PDB file of C-alpha atoms and ligand atoms in Angstrom:
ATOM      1  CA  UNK A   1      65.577  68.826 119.889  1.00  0.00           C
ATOM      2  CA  UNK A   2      64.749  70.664 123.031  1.00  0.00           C
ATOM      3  CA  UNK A   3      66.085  69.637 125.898  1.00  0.00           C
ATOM      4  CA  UNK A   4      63.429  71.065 128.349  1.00  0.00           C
ATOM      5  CA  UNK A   5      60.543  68.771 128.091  1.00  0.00           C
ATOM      6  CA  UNK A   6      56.552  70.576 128.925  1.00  0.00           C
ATOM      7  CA  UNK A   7      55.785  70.072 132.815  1.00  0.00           C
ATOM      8  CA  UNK A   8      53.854  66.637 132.954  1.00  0.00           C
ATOM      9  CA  UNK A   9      50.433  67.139 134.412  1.00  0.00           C
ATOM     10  CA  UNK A  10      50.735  65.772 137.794  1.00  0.00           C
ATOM     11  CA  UNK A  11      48.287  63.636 138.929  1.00  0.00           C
ATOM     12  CA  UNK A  12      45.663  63.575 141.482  1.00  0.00           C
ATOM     13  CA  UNK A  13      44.474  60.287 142.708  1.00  0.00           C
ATOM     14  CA  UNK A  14      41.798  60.611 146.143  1.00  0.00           C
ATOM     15  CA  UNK A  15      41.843  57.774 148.421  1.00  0.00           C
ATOM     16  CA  UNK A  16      37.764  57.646 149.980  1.00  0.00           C
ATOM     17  CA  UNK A  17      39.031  55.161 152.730  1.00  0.00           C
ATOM     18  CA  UNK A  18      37.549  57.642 155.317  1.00  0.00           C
ATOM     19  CA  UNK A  19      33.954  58.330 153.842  1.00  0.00           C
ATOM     20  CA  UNK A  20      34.193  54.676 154.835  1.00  0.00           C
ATOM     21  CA  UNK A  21      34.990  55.422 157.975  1.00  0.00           C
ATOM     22  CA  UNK A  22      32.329  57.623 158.672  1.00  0.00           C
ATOM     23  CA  UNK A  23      29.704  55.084 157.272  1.00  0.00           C
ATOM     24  CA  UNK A  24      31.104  52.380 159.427  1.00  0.00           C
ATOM     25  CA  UNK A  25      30.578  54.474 162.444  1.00  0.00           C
ATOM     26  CA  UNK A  26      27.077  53.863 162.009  1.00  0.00           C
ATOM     27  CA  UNK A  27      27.072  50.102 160.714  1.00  0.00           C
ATOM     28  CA  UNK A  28      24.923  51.762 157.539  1.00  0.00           C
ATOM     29  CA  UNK A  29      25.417  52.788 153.735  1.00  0.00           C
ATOM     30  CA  UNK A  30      25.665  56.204 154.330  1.00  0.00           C
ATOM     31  CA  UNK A  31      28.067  58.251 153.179  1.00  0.00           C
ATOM     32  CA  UNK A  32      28.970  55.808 150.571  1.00  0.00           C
ATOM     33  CA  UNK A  33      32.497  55.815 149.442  1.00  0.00           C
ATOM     34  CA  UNK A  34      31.401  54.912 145.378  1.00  0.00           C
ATOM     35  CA  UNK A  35      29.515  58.078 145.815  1.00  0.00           C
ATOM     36  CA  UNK A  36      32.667  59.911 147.017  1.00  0.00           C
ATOM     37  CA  UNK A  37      34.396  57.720 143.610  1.00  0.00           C
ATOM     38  CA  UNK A  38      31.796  59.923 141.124  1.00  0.00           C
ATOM     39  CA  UNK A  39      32.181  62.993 142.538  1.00  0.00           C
ATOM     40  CA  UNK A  40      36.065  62.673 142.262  1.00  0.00           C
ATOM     41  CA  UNK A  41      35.183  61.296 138.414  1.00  0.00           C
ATOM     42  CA  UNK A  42      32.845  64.524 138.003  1.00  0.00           C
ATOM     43  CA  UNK A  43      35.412  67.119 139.100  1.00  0.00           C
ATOM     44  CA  UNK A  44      38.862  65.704 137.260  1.00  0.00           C
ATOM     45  CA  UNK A  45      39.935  63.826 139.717  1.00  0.00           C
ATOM     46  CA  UNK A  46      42.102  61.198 138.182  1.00  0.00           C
ATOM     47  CA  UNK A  47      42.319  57.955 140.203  1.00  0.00           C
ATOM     48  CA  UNK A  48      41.057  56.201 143.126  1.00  0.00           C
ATOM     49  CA  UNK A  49      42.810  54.322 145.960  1.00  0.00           C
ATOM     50  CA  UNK A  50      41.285  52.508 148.391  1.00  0.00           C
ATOM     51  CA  UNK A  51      42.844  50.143 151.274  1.00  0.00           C
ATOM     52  CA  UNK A  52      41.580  47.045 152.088  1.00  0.00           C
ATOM     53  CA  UNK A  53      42.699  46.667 155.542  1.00  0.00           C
ATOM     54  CA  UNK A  54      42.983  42.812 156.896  1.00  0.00           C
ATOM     55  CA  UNK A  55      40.590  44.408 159.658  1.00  0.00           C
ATOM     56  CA  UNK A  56      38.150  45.659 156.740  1.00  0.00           C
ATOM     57  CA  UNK A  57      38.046  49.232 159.063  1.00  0.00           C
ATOM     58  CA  UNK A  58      37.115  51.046 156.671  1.00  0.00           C
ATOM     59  CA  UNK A  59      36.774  49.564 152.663  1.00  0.00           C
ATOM     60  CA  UNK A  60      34.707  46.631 152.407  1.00  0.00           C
ATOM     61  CA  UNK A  61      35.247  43.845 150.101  1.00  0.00           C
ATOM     62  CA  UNK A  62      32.087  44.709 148.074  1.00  0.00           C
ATOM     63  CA  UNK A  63      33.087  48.025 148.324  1.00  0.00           C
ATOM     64  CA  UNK A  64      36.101  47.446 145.234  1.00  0.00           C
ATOM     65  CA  UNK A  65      33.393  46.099 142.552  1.00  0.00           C
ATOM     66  CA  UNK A  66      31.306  48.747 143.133  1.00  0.00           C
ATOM     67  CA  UNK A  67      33.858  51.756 142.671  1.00  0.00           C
ATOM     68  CA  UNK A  68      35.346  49.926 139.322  1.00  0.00           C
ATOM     69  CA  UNK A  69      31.648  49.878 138.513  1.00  0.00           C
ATOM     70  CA  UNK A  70      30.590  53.415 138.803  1.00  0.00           C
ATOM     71  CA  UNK A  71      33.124  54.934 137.584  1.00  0.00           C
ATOM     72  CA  UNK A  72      35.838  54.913 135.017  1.00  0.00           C
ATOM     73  CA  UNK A  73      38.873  56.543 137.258  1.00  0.00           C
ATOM     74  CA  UNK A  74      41.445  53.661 137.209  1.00  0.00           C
ATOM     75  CA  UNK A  75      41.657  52.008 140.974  1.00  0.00           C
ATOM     76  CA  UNK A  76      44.910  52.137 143.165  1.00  0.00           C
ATOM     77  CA  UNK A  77      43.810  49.215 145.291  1.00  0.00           C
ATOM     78  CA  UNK A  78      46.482  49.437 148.703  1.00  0.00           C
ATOM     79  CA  UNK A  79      46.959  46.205 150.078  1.00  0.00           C
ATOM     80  CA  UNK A  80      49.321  44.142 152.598  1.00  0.00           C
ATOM     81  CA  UNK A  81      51.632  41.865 150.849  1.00  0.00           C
ATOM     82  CA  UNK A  82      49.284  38.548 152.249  1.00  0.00           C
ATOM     83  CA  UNK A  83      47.986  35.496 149.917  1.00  0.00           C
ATOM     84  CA  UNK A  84      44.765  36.687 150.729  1.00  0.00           C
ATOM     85  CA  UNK A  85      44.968  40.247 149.749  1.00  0.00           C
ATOM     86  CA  UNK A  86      46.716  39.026 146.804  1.00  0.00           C
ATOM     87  CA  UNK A  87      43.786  36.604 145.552  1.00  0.00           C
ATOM     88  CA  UNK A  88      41.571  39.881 146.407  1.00  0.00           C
ATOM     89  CA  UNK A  89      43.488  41.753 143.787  1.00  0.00           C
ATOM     90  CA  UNK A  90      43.698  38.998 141.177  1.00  0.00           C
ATOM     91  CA  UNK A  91      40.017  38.523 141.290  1.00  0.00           C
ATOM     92  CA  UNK A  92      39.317  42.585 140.732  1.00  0.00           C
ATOM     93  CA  UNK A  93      42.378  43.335 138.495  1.00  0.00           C
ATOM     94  CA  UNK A  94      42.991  46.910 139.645  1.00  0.00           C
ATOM     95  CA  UNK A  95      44.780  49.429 137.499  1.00  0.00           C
ATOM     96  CA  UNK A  96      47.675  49.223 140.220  1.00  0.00           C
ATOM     97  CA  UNK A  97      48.404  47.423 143.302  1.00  0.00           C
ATOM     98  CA  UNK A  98      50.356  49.798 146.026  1.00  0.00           C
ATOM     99  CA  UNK A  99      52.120  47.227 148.539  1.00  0.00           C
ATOM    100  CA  UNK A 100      51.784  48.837 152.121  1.00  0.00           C
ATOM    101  CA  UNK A 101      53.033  47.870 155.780  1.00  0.00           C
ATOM    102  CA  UNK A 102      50.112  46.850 158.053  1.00  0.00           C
ATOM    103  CA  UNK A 103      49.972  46.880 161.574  1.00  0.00           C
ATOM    104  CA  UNK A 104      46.564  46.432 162.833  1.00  0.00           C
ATOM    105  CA  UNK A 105      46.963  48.089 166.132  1.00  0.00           C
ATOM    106  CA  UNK A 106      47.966  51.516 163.640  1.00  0.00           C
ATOM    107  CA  UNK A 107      45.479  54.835 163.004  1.00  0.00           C
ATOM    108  CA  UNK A 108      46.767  55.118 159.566  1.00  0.00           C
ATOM    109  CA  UNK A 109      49.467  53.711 157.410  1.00  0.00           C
ATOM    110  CA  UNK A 110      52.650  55.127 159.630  1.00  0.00           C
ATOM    111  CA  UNK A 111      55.895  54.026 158.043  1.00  0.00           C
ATOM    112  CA  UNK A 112      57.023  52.620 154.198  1.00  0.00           C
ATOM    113  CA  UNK A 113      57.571  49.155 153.061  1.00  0.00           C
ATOM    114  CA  UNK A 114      60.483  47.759 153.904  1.00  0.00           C
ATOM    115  CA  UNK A 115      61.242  46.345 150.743  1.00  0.00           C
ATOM    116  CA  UNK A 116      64.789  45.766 150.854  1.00  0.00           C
ATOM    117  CA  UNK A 117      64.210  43.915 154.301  1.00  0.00           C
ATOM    118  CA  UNK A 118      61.445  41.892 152.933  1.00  0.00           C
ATOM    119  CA  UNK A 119      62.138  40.814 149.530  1.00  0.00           C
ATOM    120  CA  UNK A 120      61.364  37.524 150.224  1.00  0.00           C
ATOM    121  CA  UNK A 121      57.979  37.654 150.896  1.00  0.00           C
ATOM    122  CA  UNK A 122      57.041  40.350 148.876  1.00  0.00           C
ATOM    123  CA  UNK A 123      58.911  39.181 145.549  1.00  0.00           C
ATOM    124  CA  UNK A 124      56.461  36.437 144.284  1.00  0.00           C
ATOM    125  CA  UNK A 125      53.595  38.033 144.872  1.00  0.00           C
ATOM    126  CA  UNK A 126      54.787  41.221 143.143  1.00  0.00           C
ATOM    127  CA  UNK A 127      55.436  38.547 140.507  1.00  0.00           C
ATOM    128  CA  UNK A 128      51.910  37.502 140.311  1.00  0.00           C
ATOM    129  CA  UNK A 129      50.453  41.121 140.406  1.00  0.00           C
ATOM    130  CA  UNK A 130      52.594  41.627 136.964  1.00  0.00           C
ATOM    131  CA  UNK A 131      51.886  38.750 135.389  1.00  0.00           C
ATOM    132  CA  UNK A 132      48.337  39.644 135.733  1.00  0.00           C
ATOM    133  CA  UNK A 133      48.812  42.877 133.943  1.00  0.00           C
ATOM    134  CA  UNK A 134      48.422  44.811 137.367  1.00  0.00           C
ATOM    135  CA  UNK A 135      50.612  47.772 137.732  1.00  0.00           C
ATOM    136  CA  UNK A 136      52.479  47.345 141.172  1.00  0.00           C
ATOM    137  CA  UNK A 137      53.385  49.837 143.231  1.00  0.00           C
ATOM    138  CA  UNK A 138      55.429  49.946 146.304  1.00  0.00           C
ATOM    139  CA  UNK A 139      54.687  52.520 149.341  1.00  0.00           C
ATOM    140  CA  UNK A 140      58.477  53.242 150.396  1.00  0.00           C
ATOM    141  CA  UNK A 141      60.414  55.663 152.707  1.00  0.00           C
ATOM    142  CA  UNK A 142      62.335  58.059 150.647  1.00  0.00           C
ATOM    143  CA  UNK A 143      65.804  55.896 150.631  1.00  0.00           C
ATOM    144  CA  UNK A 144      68.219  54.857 148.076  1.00  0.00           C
ATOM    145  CA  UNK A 145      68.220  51.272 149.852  1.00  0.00           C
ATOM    146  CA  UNK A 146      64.611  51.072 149.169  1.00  0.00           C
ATOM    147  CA  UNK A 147      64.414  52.554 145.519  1.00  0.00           C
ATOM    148  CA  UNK A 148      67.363  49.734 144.662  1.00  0.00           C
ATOM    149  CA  UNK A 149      64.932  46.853 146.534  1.00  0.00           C
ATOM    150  CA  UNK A 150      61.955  47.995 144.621  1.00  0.00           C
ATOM    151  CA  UNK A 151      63.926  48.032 141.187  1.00  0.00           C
ATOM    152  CA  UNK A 152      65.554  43.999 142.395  1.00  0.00           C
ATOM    153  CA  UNK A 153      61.323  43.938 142.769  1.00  0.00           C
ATOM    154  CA  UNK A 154      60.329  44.818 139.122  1.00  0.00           C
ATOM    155  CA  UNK A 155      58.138  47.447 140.625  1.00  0.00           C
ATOM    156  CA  UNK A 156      56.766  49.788 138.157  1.00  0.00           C
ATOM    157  CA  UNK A 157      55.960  52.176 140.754  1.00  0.00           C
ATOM    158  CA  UNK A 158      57.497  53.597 144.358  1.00  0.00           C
ATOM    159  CA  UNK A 159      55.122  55.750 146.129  1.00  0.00           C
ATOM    160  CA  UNK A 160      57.501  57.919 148.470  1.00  0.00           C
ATOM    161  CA  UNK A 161      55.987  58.191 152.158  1.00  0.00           C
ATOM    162  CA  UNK A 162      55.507  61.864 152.497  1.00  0.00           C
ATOM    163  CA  UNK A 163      54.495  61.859 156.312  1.00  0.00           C
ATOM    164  CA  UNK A 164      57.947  62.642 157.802  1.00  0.00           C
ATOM    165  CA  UNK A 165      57.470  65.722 155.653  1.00  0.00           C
ATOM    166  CA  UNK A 166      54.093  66.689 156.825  1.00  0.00           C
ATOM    167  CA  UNK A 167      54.791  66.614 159.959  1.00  0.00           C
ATOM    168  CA  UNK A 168      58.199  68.500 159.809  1.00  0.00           C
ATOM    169  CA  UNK A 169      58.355  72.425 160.179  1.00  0.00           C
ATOM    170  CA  UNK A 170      61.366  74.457 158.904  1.00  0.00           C
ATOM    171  CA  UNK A 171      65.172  73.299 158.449  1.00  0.00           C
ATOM    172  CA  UNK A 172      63.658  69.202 158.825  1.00  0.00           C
ATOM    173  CA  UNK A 173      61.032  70.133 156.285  1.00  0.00           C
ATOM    174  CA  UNK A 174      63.611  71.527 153.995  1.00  0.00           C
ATOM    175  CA  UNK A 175      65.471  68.318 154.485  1.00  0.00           C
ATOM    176  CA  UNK A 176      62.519  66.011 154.126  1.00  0.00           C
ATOM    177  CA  UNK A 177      61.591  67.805 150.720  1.00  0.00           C
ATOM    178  CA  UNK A 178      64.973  67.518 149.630  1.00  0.00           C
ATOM    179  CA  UNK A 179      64.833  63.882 150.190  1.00  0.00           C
ATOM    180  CA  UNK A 180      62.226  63.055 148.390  1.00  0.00           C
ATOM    181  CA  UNK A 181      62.853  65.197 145.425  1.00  0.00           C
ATOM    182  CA  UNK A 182      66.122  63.360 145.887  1.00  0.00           C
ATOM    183  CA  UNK A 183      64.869  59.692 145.243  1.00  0.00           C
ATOM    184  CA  UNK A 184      61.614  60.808 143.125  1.00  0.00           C
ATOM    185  CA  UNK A 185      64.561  61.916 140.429  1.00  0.00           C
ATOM    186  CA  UNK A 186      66.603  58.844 141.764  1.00  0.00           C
ATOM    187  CA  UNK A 187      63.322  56.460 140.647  1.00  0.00           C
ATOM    188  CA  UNK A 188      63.249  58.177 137.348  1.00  0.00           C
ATOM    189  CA  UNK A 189      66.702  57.865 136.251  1.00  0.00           C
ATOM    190  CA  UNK A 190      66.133  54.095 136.508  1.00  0.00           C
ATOM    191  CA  UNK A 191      63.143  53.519 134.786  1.00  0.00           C
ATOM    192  CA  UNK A 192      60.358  53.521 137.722  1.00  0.00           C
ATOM    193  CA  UNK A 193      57.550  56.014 138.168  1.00  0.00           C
ATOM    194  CA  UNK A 194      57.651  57.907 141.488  1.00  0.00           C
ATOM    195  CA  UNK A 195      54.268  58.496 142.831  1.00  0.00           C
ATOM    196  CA  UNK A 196      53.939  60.265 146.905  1.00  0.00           C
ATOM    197  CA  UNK A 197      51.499  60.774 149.154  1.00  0.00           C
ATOM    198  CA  UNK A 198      50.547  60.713 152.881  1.00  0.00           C
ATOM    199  CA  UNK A 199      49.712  63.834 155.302  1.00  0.00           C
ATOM    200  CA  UNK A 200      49.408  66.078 152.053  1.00  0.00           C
ATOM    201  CA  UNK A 201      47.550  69.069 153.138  1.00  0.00           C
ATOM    202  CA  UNK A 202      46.817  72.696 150.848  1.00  0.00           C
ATOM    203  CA  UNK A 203      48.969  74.247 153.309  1.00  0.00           C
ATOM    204  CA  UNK A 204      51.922  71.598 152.200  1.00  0.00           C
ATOM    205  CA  UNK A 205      51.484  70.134 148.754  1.00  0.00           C
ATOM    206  CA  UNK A 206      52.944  72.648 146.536  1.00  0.00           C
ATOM    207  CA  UNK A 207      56.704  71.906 147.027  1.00  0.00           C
ATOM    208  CA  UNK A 208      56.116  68.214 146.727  1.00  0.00           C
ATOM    209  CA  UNK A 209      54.035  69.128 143.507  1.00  0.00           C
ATOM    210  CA  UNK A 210      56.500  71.512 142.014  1.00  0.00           C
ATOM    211  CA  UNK A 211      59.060  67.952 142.160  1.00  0.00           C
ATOM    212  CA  UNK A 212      59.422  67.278 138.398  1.00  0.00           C
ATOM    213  CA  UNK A 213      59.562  63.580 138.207  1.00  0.00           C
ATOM    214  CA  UNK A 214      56.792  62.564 140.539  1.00  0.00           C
ATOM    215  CA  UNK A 215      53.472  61.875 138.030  1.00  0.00           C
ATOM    216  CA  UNK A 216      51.042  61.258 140.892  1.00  0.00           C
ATOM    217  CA  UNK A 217      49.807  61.845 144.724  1.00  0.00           C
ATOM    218  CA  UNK A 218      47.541  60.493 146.828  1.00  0.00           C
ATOM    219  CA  UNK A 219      46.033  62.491 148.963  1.00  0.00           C
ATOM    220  CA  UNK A 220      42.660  61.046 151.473  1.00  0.00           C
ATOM    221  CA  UNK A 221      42.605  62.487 155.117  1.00  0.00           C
ATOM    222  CA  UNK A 222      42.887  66.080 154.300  1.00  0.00           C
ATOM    223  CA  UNK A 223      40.190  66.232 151.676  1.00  0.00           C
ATOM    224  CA  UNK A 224      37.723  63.900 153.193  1.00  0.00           C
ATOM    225  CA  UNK A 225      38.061  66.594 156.255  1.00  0.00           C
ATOM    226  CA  UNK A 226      38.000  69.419 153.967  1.00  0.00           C
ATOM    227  CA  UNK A 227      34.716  67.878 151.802  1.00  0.00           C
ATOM    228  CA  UNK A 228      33.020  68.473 155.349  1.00  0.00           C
ATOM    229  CA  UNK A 229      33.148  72.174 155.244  1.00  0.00           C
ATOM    230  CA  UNK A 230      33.049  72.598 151.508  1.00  0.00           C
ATOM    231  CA  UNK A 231      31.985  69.713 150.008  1.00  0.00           C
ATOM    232  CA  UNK A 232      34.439  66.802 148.263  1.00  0.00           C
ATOM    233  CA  UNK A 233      34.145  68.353 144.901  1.00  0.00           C
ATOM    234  CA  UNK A 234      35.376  71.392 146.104  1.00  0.00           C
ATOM    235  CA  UNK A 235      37.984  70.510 147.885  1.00  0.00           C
ATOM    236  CA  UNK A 236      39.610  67.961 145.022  1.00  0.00           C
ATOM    237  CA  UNK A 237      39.513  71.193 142.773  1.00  0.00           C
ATOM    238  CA  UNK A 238      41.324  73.366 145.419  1.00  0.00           C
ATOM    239  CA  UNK A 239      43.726  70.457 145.432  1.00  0.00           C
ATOM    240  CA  UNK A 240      43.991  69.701 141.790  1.00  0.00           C
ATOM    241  CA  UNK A 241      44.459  74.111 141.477  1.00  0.00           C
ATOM    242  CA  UNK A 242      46.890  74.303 143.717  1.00  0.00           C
ATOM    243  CA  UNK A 243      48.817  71.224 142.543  1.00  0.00           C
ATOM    244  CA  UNK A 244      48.514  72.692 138.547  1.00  0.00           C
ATOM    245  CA  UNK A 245      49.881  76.101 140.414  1.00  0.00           C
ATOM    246  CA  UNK A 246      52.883  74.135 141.628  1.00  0.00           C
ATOM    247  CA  UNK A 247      54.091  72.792 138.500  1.00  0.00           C
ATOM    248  CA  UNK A 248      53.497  75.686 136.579  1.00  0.00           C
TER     249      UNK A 248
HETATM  250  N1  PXP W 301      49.232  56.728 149.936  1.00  0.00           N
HETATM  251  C1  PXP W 301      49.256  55.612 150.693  1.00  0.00           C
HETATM  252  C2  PXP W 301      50.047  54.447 150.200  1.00  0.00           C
HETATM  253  C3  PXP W 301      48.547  55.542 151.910  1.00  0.00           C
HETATM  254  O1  PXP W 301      48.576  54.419 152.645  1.00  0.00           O
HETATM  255  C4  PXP W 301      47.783  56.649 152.303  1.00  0.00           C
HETATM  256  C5  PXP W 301      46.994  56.606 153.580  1.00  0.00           C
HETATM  257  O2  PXP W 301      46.089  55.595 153.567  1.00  0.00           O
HETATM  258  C6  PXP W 301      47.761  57.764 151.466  1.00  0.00           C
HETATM  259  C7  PXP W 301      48.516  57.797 150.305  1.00  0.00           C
HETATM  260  C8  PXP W 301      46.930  58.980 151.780  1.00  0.00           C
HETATM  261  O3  PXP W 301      47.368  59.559 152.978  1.00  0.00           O
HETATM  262  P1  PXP W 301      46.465  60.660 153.639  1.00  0.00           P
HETATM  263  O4  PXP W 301      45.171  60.020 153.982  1.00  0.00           O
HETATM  264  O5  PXP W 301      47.260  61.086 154.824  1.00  0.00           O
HETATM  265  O6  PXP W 301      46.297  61.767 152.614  1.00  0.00           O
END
């Protein structure tokens, strides 16, 4: 048998947090983020995420029953490791749970999980996401230390914080890429899927796409800006082209 296995299609999932944004700037209904959810559906996108922030800045509570019922795209729900965002996720059984660090006083989601650090508190309600069938993922810097914590975890996912990338030009970009690619195979080899996201941009995704191992991104900012010139739809397909590009 063949030893050099077909390039996995790598896949896309769109996190609508900031058509949320944009409605709550008004206090209305418009744009509607389960409107954003369809359009993703329409043009292959292939998941949602959403974060419920404890400040509810942008995704709503109602907002999670609506997505799961308008469209069929499984739902990455991102969520602090707190009782109540736990009972949240229990009540709407998302495809997958993606533990995240939240600081309220932060403009986006700035560091990984420390889940080495913070076993503890994260372990039993990891426990309870799996027990109710919920795939749980774990948002992590791009470190052995954490890939080891999130296996002690049972995680069946670690999504590798790509911002230190993004935001890196040159030699550190090299390094950052190399990194990743590093722990993505590093998650593999011991039985977890590695998923990445954060600060993914046209200019930047290919090399992270071209990583063999990783079977997902999620990408939000970028394309919610983009879907302003050119519309969403276009702008997941320029994505999901350029990501298919990357892997070949
Ligand atoms: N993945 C996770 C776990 C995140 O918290 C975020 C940001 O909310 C993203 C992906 C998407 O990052 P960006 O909006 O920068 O594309």
């Amino acid at each position: 048998m063949s030893s050099t296995l077909a390039p996995t299609r790598l896949r896309l999932g769109v996190n609508i947090d900031h058509v949320a944004t944009i409605r709550n700037a008004r206090g209305g209904d418009h744009p509607d983020p389960v409107r954003a959810a369809e359009i993703v559906a329409a043009v292959g996108g292939d998941g949602i995420t959403a974060h419920l922030r404890e400040d509810r800045r942008h995704i709503r509570d109602a907002d999670l029953a609506r997505i799961q019922a308008a469209t069929e795209l499984p739902l990455n729900l991102e969520m602090a490791a707190t009782e109540e965002m736990l009972a949240i996720a229990l009540r709407h059984k998302p495809h997958a749970a993606c533990i995240v660090p939240e600081k309220r006083e932060e403009r986006t989601t700035e560091g990984g999980l420390d889940a080495a650090g913070l076993h503890n508190q994260i372990a039993p309600i990891v426990g309870k996401l799996l027990d109710a069938g919920i795939r749980v993922s774990l948002f992590i810097e791009a470190k052995a230390e954490q890939i080891e914590a999130a296996l002690r975890l049972n995680a069946t996912i670690v999504e590798l914080h790509t911002g230190e990338y993004a935001h890196a030009t040159g030699e550190q970009r090299a390094a950052e890429l190399k990194r990743i690619a590093d722990m993505a195979a590093l998650a593999a080899k011991n039985g977890i899927e590695p998923h990445a996201g954060h600060g993914l941009t046209y200019e930047n995704v290919q090399p992270i796409a071209a990583i063999p191992q990783l079977a997902e991104l999620n990408i939000g900012h970028y394309l919610v800006g983009e879907a302003i010139f050119t519309g969403l739809g276009p702008a997941v397909s320029r994505m999901r082209q350029l990501m298919d590009e990357a892997r070949g």
